[in-house]
Amino acid sequence: MSGGTGSTSAEAPIPAFGEVLGHPRPLWMLFMTEFWERFAFYGIRWALVLYIVAQFHAGSPTGEEPASQLYGAYLALVYAAAIFGGYVADKILGYQRSILLGAVIMACGLFMIAVPDPRIFEFGLATVIVGNGLFKPNISAMVGKLYAQSDGRRDSGFTIFYMGINAGAFLAPVLTGWLAEQVFGTAAMPAYKYVFIASGLGMLVSLVWFWFGRRQLQGIGAPVVGLEGVQTVAYVAVGCLVAIPVMWVLLAQLGATTLQYVLTAMFVGLCALLLAEGVRNGPVARDKAIAMLIIFAFNVMFWMFFEQAGSSFTFLADKIVDRQFGDWTFPVAWFQSVNSIAIIGLAPVVAWVWVKLGEWNPSIPRKFGLGLVFNGLAFLLLMFALSSLVDAAGKIPFWTLFMVYVIQSVGELCLSPIGLSMVTKLAPVRLVGFGMGGWFLSTGIGNNLSGIFAGYVSGETGMTTASALGGYTFGFWALVISGVILLAVSPVLNRLMHGVK
C-alpha cells in the first residue's frame, strides 16, 4: 500500500470497504467529486481563447497568438502546481483537507474570471491554478489508496475514475455553450460571463459532494499525525494566498518562453528528488523511478500536441471548419465534447482489446508509444484535409476535425488512464503524491509548449489554411518519430519496471 509520508492513516491497512459493482464504495464518491470538478475545469476550456481575443483584443486575429500562449501557460501552471499540492498532502495537510481547500480556492477563481477586467481575469486564473494544484493530484492519489498494490481491480478502478473525468468534460461544453449562445447571448456574441459562472457553481457542487462523502473513506487521506489542528489549514490557506500573486507573475508577466525555463528547472529538480528517494530504497525502487521519469519525458510530447484542442483547434473550428448544416451551425464549444464522447464510448472497447490480447497485451511503455502514434495519425488527417479538401470558401469538411478528436481519444486511452495507475505503482512508496505531482508537471510542460506551438500555428496575423498546414505537418512528424522511438526502447523500460504491469 503506497502512502504519503508521515501519515499513519496513509500507512495503515486498507479498510474493509463495502463494494458497489465490484469496487470499493468510496470510488464512486470520488468519481462524482471529480465529475463536478472536471465540469468546472472543462466548462471554461472552450471559451478561454475566444474570450481573450474578443474581450481584451477587440476581436482582432492578432490576439490569437497571445491568447494561445496565455492559455498554454495557464494549463501548464495548473498541472505544475500539482507538484506542490502533492507535497502539501503528503507532508502537511493530508489528502482530504487538501481536496476541500483546493475546491474552495478554485471556486473563488472561477467566479473572478467572470469579471471583464484583464487584471482580475488574470488573478482569477492564478487563483484557479493554486486551487487545482491542491485538488487534482490528491484526488487521483486517493483512488490508488483504495486498492492494494496487488489488487487486480486497480487499473479497472482508475479507468472507472477516468470515465468520471470524461463524463464531466462531456457535459460542460454542451451546457456552458448553450448558456453562452442560446440563453444569455447569441452565436455571434456569446455571453462568456455565464460560462465562467456556471463552472464556478459546478465547483461548489464538487466541494459539497466531497464534504459529505468523505466519511466513506474511513481515515484514508486523513490529516498527517501531529498536524491535525485547524491552524494547519489556516497556515496552508495563507500560503495559498501568497502563492496566487506568484502564479500571476508566472502566468501574465514572464511570457511563455521564460515560463518554459522555469518549468523545466522544476522538472529537473523533481526528477532528482524522486530518483534520490528511489536510490535510498534500493536498486529495484531506483530502476522503477528511472523508468517512470523516462515515460514522463514522452508524456510531455503527447500533451504538447494533444492540447491543441483548447487553442489552435478552437481557432481552426471557428475560422476554417465548415460547421453549417442547413440553417443550423454546429457550435464551436461542442467540439470539446467529442473527445469525451469518444472516451466514454471507446474505453470499454480498448479495455476489452487489452484483455483479449492476453499475453500479447502491450506493456505500459508500448501503450504510451501507441498513444503517441495515434495522436500523430490525427495530425496526418489534418494534413490531408488542409492540403486536399479545402473548398472554394476556404473551409475543410466538418467530419475531419470531428475525427481528429476521435483518433486523438484512442491515443489518450492508450496513455492517460494507464499513466495515473503507473505512478502509484512506480513512484517511491513514501512520495506517491509527489510522484503524481510529477506526472502532472510533465503534462504541464507539454501544455505550455502547446500554447507556444499554437501561437506558431496562428502566426502574428491569425490562423490561415497555410499556417495551419505547416504547423500540423510538424506535429505529425514529431509525434510519430517520438512514438517509434518509445516502442523501440520499450524492452529496456520493461526490465527497469521489474514486472510492473
XYZ file of C-alpha atoms in Angstrom:
501
model
C 0.000 0.000 0.000
C 1.590 3.273 -1.085
C 1.044 6.258 1.079
C 2.081 9.738 1.945
C 4.968 10.372 4.222
C 4.326 10.917 7.848
C 0.678 9.963 7.802
C -0.204 6.926 9.808
C -3.586 6.826 8.164
C -1.915 6.544 4.788
C 0.324 3.695 6.005
C -2.439 1.795 7.812
C -4.069 -1.307 6.288
C -6.801 -0.620 3.750
C -10.214 -0.663 5.482
C -12.725 -3.353 4.580
C -14.824 -1.165 2.307
C -18.263 -2.204 1.164
C -18.440 -2.781 -2.578
C -20.564 -1.290 -5.342
C -20.350 -3.014 -8.736
C -17.266 -4.891 -7.580
C -15.265 -1.840 -6.444
C -14.805 -0.091 -3.081
C -17.782 2.159 -2.289
C -15.641 5.337 -1.908
C -14.548 5.035 -5.558
C -17.993 6.179 -6.653
C -17.931 9.143 -4.292
C -14.545 10.161 -5.728
C -15.970 9.562 -9.208
C -18.730 12.148 -8.682
C -16.435 14.602 -6.900
C -14.103 14.505 -9.901
C -17.068 14.644 -12.293
C -18.096 18.061 -10.984
C -14.545 19.364 -10.706
C -13.930 18.395 -14.331
C -17.257 20.008 -15.269
C -15.875 23.225 -13.811
C -12.465 22.832 -15.465
C -13.713 21.905 -18.944
C -16.644 24.284 -18.758
C -14.281 27.196 -19.372
C -11.847 25.371 -21.674
C -13.593 26.057 -24.976
C -14.272 29.701 -24.160
C -10.951 30.996 -22.819
C -9.042 31.790 -26.018
C -12.150 33.081 -27.796
C -12.997 35.277 -24.798
C -9.450 36.658 -24.541
C -9.446 37.634 -28.228
C -12.952 39.112 -28.098
C -12.724 40.917 -24.748
C -9.093 42.001 -24.494
C -8.006 42.235 -28.178
C -11.211 43.721 -29.642
C -11.745 40.580 -31.746
C -8.565 41.098 -33.785
C -6.909 37.949 -35.223
C -3.607 39.342 -33.961
C -4.845 38.406 -30.500
C -4.796 34.671 -31.280
C -1.090 34.191 -30.563
C -1.069 35.888 -27.131
C -4.373 34.191 -26.267
C -2.937 30.753 -27.115
C 0.220 31.440 -25.130
C -1.745 32.630 -22.083
C -3.987 29.576 -22.343
C -0.979 27.252 -22.610
C 0.712 28.935 -19.647
C -2.497 28.646 -17.609
C -2.781 24.910 -18.303
C 0.911 24.402 -17.637
C 0.714 26.068 -14.246
C -2.487 24.199 -13.375
C -0.573 20.965 -13.727
C 2.749 22.264 -12.388
C 1.011 23.407 -9.205
C 0.160 19.759 -8.624
C 3.740 19.122 -7.554
C 3.239 21.437 -4.580
C -0.259 20.158 -3.916
C 1.024 16.599 -3.755
C 3.784 17.636 -1.362
C 1.365 19.532 0.897
C -0.925 16.500 1.086
C 1.947 14.081 1.703
C 3.733 16.136 4.346
C 1.345 18.635 5.937
C -2.368 18.698 5.313
C -3.443 15.199 4.322
C -5.349 14.335 1.170
C -8.888 15.011 2.332
C -8.304 18.538 3.608
C -6.124 19.382 0.590
C -9.022 18.470 -1.700
C -11.511 20.552 0.309
C -9.285 23.643 0.470
C -8.427 23.329 -3.209
C -12.116 23.189 -4.133
C -12.858 26.398 -2.210
C -9.980 28.260 -3.854
C -10.876 27.016 -7.349
C -14.487 28.145 -6.988
C -13.327 31.640 -5.993
C -11.076 31.841 -9.053
C -13.789 30.708 -11.450
C -16.139 33.428 -10.233
C -13.334 36.004 -10.504
C -12.715 35.369 -14.219
C -16.339 36.264 -14.910
C -15.382 39.901 -14.194
C -14.489 41.557 -17.550
C -11.326 43.235 -16.323
C -7.954 41.956 -17.632
C -6.166 42.154 -14.278
C -8.974 40.482 -12.320
C -9.219 37.880 -15.094
C -5.514 37.082 -14.787
C -5.677 36.904 -10.992
C -8.752 34.688 -11.311
C -6.810 32.255 -13.492
C -3.950 32.357 -10.978
C -6.427 31.504 -8.200
C -7.797 28.550 -10.202
C -4.217 27.352 -10.687
C -3.481 27.338 -6.941
C -6.753 25.607 -6.072
C -6.381 22.967 -8.749
C -2.851 22.239 -7.560
C -4.265 21.168 -4.204
C -7.219 19.300 -5.671
C -6.199 17.424 -8.795
C -3.175 15.268 -7.840
C -4.616 14.326 -4.477
C -7.989 13.053 -5.580
C -6.210 10.895 -8.165
C -3.830 9.582 -5.494
C -6.822 8.790 -3.260
C -8.127 6.356 -5.869
C -4.878 4.397 -5.675
C -5.150 4.271 -1.878
C -8.412 2.303 -2.101
C -6.610 -0.740 -3.551
C -3.663 -2.888 -2.548
C -0.742 -2.875 -4.996
C -1.545 -6.470 -5.944
C -5.309 -5.879 -6.345
C -6.298 -6.855 -9.897
C -9.097 -4.270 -9.823
C -6.654 -1.386 -9.526
C -6.327 -0.492 -13.241
C -10.061 -1.026 -13.705
C -10.738 1.373 -10.810
C -8.613 4.050 -12.428
C -10.432 3.506 -15.720
C -13.799 3.993 -13.994
C -12.454 7.132 -12.338
C -11.248 8.318 -15.740
C -14.790 7.853 -17.057
C -15.960 10.290 -14.378
C -13.465 12.821 -15.672
C -14.794 12.460 -19.187
C -18.453 12.470 -18.225
C -17.945 15.881 -16.619
C -15.859 17.032 -19.579
C -18.651 15.991 -21.977
C -21.466 17.779 -20.177
C -19.586 21.015 -19.502
C -19.119 22.386 -23.066
C -22.640 21.371 -24.071
C -24.254 23.162 -21.138
C -21.965 26.195 -20.951
C -22.051 26.628 -24.738
C -25.852 26.564 -24.650
C -25.932 29.138 -21.843
C -23.491 31.423 -23.671
C -25.011 31.210 -27.167
C -28.694 30.422 -26.635
C -29.824 31.606 -23.207
C -27.784 34.708 -22.365
C -26.151 35.511 -25.713
C -26.020 34.599 -29.398
C -23.692 32.601 -31.624
C -22.334 35.888 -32.980
C -21.915 37.378 -29.496
C -21.653 34.683 -26.801
C -22.137 35.691 -23.159
C -18.908 34.195 -21.860
C -19.525 35.507 -18.330
C -22.174 32.835 -17.777
C -19.760 30.120 -18.904
C -17.467 31.048 -16.030
C -20.303 31.427 -13.501
C -21.735 28.001 -14.387
C -18.288 26.473 -13.965
C -17.936 28.110 -10.543
C -21.253 26.614 -9.476
C -20.099 23.190 -10.667
C -17.018 23.521 -8.469
C -19.201 24.264 -5.461
C -21.177 21.072 -6.151
C -17.882 19.138 -6.174
C -16.941 20.707 -2.829
C -20.239 19.817 -1.176
C -20.207 16.285 -2.589
C -16.780 15.521 -1.141
C -17.530 17.267 2.162
C -20.421 14.905 2.895
C -18.971 11.842 1.159
C -15.536 11.777 2.771
C -16.816 9.789 5.778
C -16.847 6.742 3.480
C -13.051 6.878 3.303
C -12.694 5.629 6.919
C -9.497 7.548 7.566
C -7.864 7.147 4.148
C -6.255 10.503 3.381
C -6.774 11.826 6.923
C -4.561 14.639 8.291
C -0.900 13.945 8.969
C -0.283 12.807 12.559
C 0.687 15.772 14.738
C -0.758 18.294 12.267
C -4.471 17.629 12.750
C -5.305 21.079 14.144
C -7.317 23.737 12.351
C -4.303 26.038 12.499
C -2.554 23.798 9.960
C -5.334 24.501 7.462
C -5.049 28.216 8.223
C -1.292 28.195 7.597
C -1.731 26.409 4.259
C -4.541 28.818 3.290
C -2.244 31.784 3.987
C 0.432 30.093 1.880
C -2.077 29.773 -0.951
C -2.904 33.487 -0.728
C 0.809 34.225 -1.069
C 1.088 31.779 -3.967
C -1.650 33.474 -6.016
C 0.356 36.621 -6.919
C 3.388 34.398 -7.583
C 1.321 32.390 -10.057
C 0.056 35.640 -11.571
C 3.639 36.738 -12.267
C 4.444 33.375 -13.854
C 1.221 33.427 -15.871
C 0.900 37.013 -17.023
C 4.300 38.663 -16.687
C 7.058 36.215 -17.630
C 5.868 35.102 -21.053
C 5.560 31.548 -22.315
C 9.236 31.126 -23.233
C 10.572 32.241 -19.855
C 7.942 30.130 -18.127
C 9.230 27.123 -20.053
C 12.664 27.594 -18.483
C 11.071 27.770 -15.018
C 9.004 24.634 -15.578
C 11.976 22.744 -16.961
C 14.043 23.643 -13.895
C 11.211 22.431 -11.651
C 11.004 19.196 -13.604
C 14.731 18.545 -13.314
C 14.560 19.197 -9.558
C 11.595 16.842 -9.175
C 13.364 14.121 -11.141
C 16.394 14.453 -8.865
C 14.273 14.153 -5.707
C 12.303 11.141 -6.918
C 15.440 9.439 -8.178
C 17.268 10.101 -4.887
C 14.349 8.591 -2.961
C 14.402 5.582 -5.277
C 18.147 5.106 -4.743
C 17.642 5.196 -0.953
C 15.045 2.435 -1.265
C 17.315 0.055 -3.197
C 18.065 -0.925 -6.811
C 14.513 -2.089 -7.651
C 12.946 1.181 -6.479
C 15.711 3.068 -8.290
C 15.029 1.273 -11.576
C 11.289 1.876 -11.269
C 11.877 5.579 -10.673
C 14.132 5.775 -13.744
C 11.503 4.081 -15.932
C 8.802 6.422 -14.635
C 10.872 9.535 -15.319
C 11.696 8.436 -18.877
C 7.994 7.931 -19.565
C 7.327 11.395 -18.100
C 9.563 12.844 -20.847
C 7.489 11.218 -23.597
C 4.339 12.382 -21.822
C 5.485 15.972 -22.477
C 5.471 15.327 -26.224
C 1.996 13.783 -26.187
C 0.320 16.705 -24.415
C 2.169 19.377 -26.387
C 0.114 18.380 -29.416
C -2.967 16.847 -27.820
C -3.791 20.093 -26.024
C -4.262 21.995 -29.284
C -7.910 21.201 -28.568
C -8.347 24.296 -26.409
C -6.210 26.642 -28.523
C -5.367 26.206 -32.214
C -8.127 23.629 -32.822
C -10.615 26.129 -31.402
C -9.479 28.793 -33.869
C -9.487 26.147 -36.620
C -13.090 25.239 -35.790
C -14.117 28.895 -35.638
C -12.468 30.014 -38.900
C -11.632 27.100 -41.219
C -14.053 24.218 -40.488
C -17.408 24.149 -42.305
C -19.895 23.887 -39.441
C -23.073 24.603 -41.425
C -25.848 22.019 -41.547
C -28.587 23.765 -43.475
C -29.759 26.666 -41.345
C -28.064 25.326 -38.223
C -24.445 25.926 -37.226
C -22.623 23.381 -35.082
C -21.350 25.313 -32.022
C -17.591 25.624 -31.602
C -17.992 24.662 -27.925
C -19.418 21.255 -28.806
C -16.188 20.101 -30.438
C -14.788 19.974 -26.894
C -17.326 17.258 -26.067
C -16.288 14.973 -28.942
C -13.218 13.774 -27.068
C -15.296 12.894 -24.018
C -17.941 11.053 -26.053
C -15.194 9.082 -27.758
C -13.514 8.254 -24.443
C -16.785 7.084 -22.884
C -17.685 5.034 -25.962
C -14.256 3.613 -26.737
C -12.898 2.999 -23.228
C -14.745 -0.338 -22.835
C -13.635 -1.358 -26.342
C -9.973 -0.558 -25.638
C -10.150 -2.327 -22.265
C -11.706 -5.369 -23.977
C -8.919 -5.378 -26.577
C -6.238 -5.339 -23.858
C -7.901 -8.302 -22.132
C -8.374 -10.281 -25.350
C -4.720 -9.835 -26.254
C -3.834 -11.843 -23.149
C -0.093 -12.417 -23.010
C 0.266 -10.119 -26.040
C -1.237 -7.227 -24.082
C 1.232 -4.353 -24.649
C 3.344 -3.214 -21.713
C 2.972 0.268 -20.246
C 5.784 1.769 -22.385
C 4.353 0.210 -25.568
C 0.921 1.598 -24.774
C 2.477 5.022 -24.372
C 4.200 4.604 -27.742
C 0.890 3.674 -29.357
C -0.681 6.748 -27.770
C 1.903 8.977 -29.445
C 1.410 7.273 -32.817
C -2.383 7.640 -32.715
C -2.002 11.308 -31.776
C 0.247 11.663 -34.837
C -2.340 9.994 -37.086
C -4.849 12.680 -36.080
C -2.437 15.305 -37.371
C -1.981 13.288 -40.566
C -5.721 13.616 -41.178
C -5.470 17.385 -40.712
C -2.569 17.484 -43.165
C -4.740 15.689 -45.733
C -7.760 17.934 -45.131
C -5.812 21.193 -45.285
C -3.940 20.166 -48.434
C -6.660 18.334 -50.396
C -10.160 19.027 -49.016
C -10.330 22.843 -48.811
C -13.446 24.135 -50.599
C -13.946 27.367 -52.527
C -14.809 29.214 -49.318
C -11.531 28.144 -47.707
C -13.217 25.615 -45.397
C -12.435 21.978 -44.615
C -15.218 19.405 -44.015
C -16.765 19.117 -40.571
C -16.038 15.402 -40.301
C -12.288 15.887 -40.484
C -11.949 17.850 -37.222
C -14.574 15.609 -35.605
C -12.489 12.532 -36.455
C -9.289 14.234 -35.300
C -10.770 14.365 -31.799
C -11.836 10.706 -32.049
C -8.407 9.487 -33.206
C -6.685 11.529 -30.500
C -9.030 9.927 -27.985
C -7.786 6.466 -28.923
C -4.260 7.707 -28.259
C -5.356 9.183 -24.954
C -6.894 5.864 -23.883
C -3.577 4.144 -24.577
C -1.754 6.615 -22.355
C -3.575 8.741 -19.830
C -5.534 6.331 -17.574
C -2.572 3.962 -17.578
C -0.321 6.857 -16.571
C -2.258 7.590 -13.392
C -2.061 3.970 -12.323
C 1.600 3.714 -13.373
C 2.646 6.469 -10.971
C 1.047 4.744 -7.997
C 2.994 1.561 -8.908
C 6.393 3.028 -9.811
C 6.782 6.097 -7.571
C 8.862 5.697 -4.369
C 6.491 4.423 -1.718
C 6.795 7.472 0.573
C 6.257 10.026 -2.208
C 3.274 8.816 -4.208
C 1.548 12.208 -4.029
C 4.795 13.876 -5.062
C 5.129 11.399 -7.923
C 1.593 12.174 -9.037
C 2.606 15.823 -8.994
C 5.484 14.888 -11.294
C 3.051 13.268 -13.727
C 1.020 16.444 -13.852
C 4.141 18.623 -14.100
C 5.243 16.741 -17.212
C 1.730 17.251 -18.561
C 2.013 20.937 -17.665
C 5.274 21.348 -19.563
C 3.577 19.815 -22.590
C 0.672 22.215 -22.179
C 2.924 25.272 -22.071
C 4.653 24.054 -25.214
C 1.187 23.557 -26.717
C 0.458 27.258 -26.257
C 3.779 28.225 -27.848
C 3.105 25.828 -30.729
C -0.477 27.094 -31.162
C 0.869 30.652 -31.351
C 3.198 29.472 -34.111
C 0.266 27.874 -35.970
C -1.735 31.119 -35.818
C 1.216 33.387 -36.579
C 1.232 37.124 -35.989
C -1.810 37.792 -38.190
C -4.098 34.937 -37.159
C -4.645 31.384 -38.404
C -4.788 30.669 -42.133
C -5.043 27.424 -44.073
C -1.357 27.661 -44.969
C -0.180 28.353 -41.409
C -2.313 25.501 -40.054
C -0.970 23.062 -42.660
C 2.627 23.959 -41.872
C 2.167 23.656 -38.120
C 0.208 20.416 -38.168
C 2.697 18.791 -40.565
C 5.391 19.413 -37.966
C 3.105 17.946 -35.300
C 2.641 14.736 -37.279
C 6.341 14.066 -37.709
C 7.241 14.986 -34.123
C 4.632 12.611 -32.690
C 5.226 9.647 -34.956
C 9.021 9.772 -34.548
C 8.654 10.001 -30.755
C 6.210 7.087 -30.719
C 8.505 4.871 -32.791
C 11.459 5.665 -30.521
C 9.456 4.761 -27.408
C 8.260 1.499 -28.960
C 11.878 0.659 -29.791
C 13.180 1.211 -26.244
C 10.202 -0.469 -24.540
C 12.088 -3.717 -23.761
C 14.660 -1.742 -21.771
C 11.959 0.107 -19.842
C 10.124 -3.148 -19.133
C 13.225 -4.537 -17.453
C 13.563 -1.397 -15.350
C 9.936 -1.779 -14.196
C 10.635 -5.212 -12.627
C 7.362 -6.892 -13.502
C 5.008 -3.912 -13.041
C 2.127 -4.350 -15.498
